[in-house]
Amino acid sequence: GDSVTQTEGLVTLTEGLPVMLNCTYQSTYSPFLFWYVQHLNEAPKLLLKSFTDNKRPEHQGFHATLHKSSSSFHLQKSSAQLSDSALYYCALRATGGNNKLTFGQGTVLSVIP
Amino acid sequence: DPKIIQKPKYLVAVTGSEKILICEQYLGHNAMYWYRQSAKKPLEFMFSYSYQKLMDNQTASSRFQPQSSKKNHLDLQITALKPDDSATYFCASSQDWGVSYEQYFGPGTRLTVL
């Protein structure tokens, strides 16, 4: 079956430092990969998505490159901002599957002054 | 204006009772979904519908029954509630059925079962 593994638990960073949240996946079919961000008491919102190998989508300063050879889709940002503090989910949808989103366990990013 | 409406925002129920969670989307989408997020588990897929037809059910229990009276409605009936059902339930929708279509999430209903 499909699965997603993320950096575990809580990541605490000082404002201005680079962000890297890891995501690796397993899927029988060639999947779409997504990063969702969920701020406290809000709905998850799509941050990035990718299907193409080695392509690097960017949004709000975040980027992630899908590497099919290593089954990875790590989320990066060059400089963390206080407003980046949130729960981040990596997720996949398999092209040969049932269209459901399979989420990783989530990583809480806490950016401190 | 919110495009996906979930009602109620908060819900408290007693063990053994039955509740209905309401979801309406005004995005003109043809596919709708239910996900659950609990303290113990990440976001977890429950159901998917396309043009009011059930496409997939990943819940192990028949106590969870989706109901689609209109194309833009997908309610979730939960019977014989248990404390383990306590979670935030998110409704989502996408333009159409297919993996390339982005899924948009509603604000959620936080259910607490005592």
mmCIF file of C-alpha atoms in Angstrom, chain A residues 6 9 13 34 55 90-91 99 107 109 111:
data_model
loop_
_atom_site.group_PDB
_atom_site.id
_atom_site.type_symbol
_atom_site.label_atom_id
_atom_site.label_comp_id
_atom_site.label_asym_id
_atom_site.label_seq_id
_atom_site.Cartn_x
_atom_site.Cartn_y
_atom_site.Cartn_z
ATOM 1 C CA GLN A 6 7.994 12.657 7.441
ATOM 2 C CA GLY A 9 7.364 15.503 15.696
ATOM 3 C CA LEU A 13 13.973 26.952 14.313
ATOM 4 C CA PHE A 34 1.797 17.326 -2.099
ATOM 5 C CA LYS A 55 10.868 19.535 -11.088
ATOM 6 C CA CYS A 90 3.381 15.572 3.102
ATOM 7 C CA ALA A 91 0.843 13.545 1.126
ATOM 8 C CA ASN A 99 -7.775 9.201 -5.687
ATOM 9 C CA THR A 107 5.629 17.794 11.288
ATOM 10 C CA LEU A 109 7.330 23.658 12.629
ATOM 11 C CA VAL A 111 9.748 29.370 14.407
#
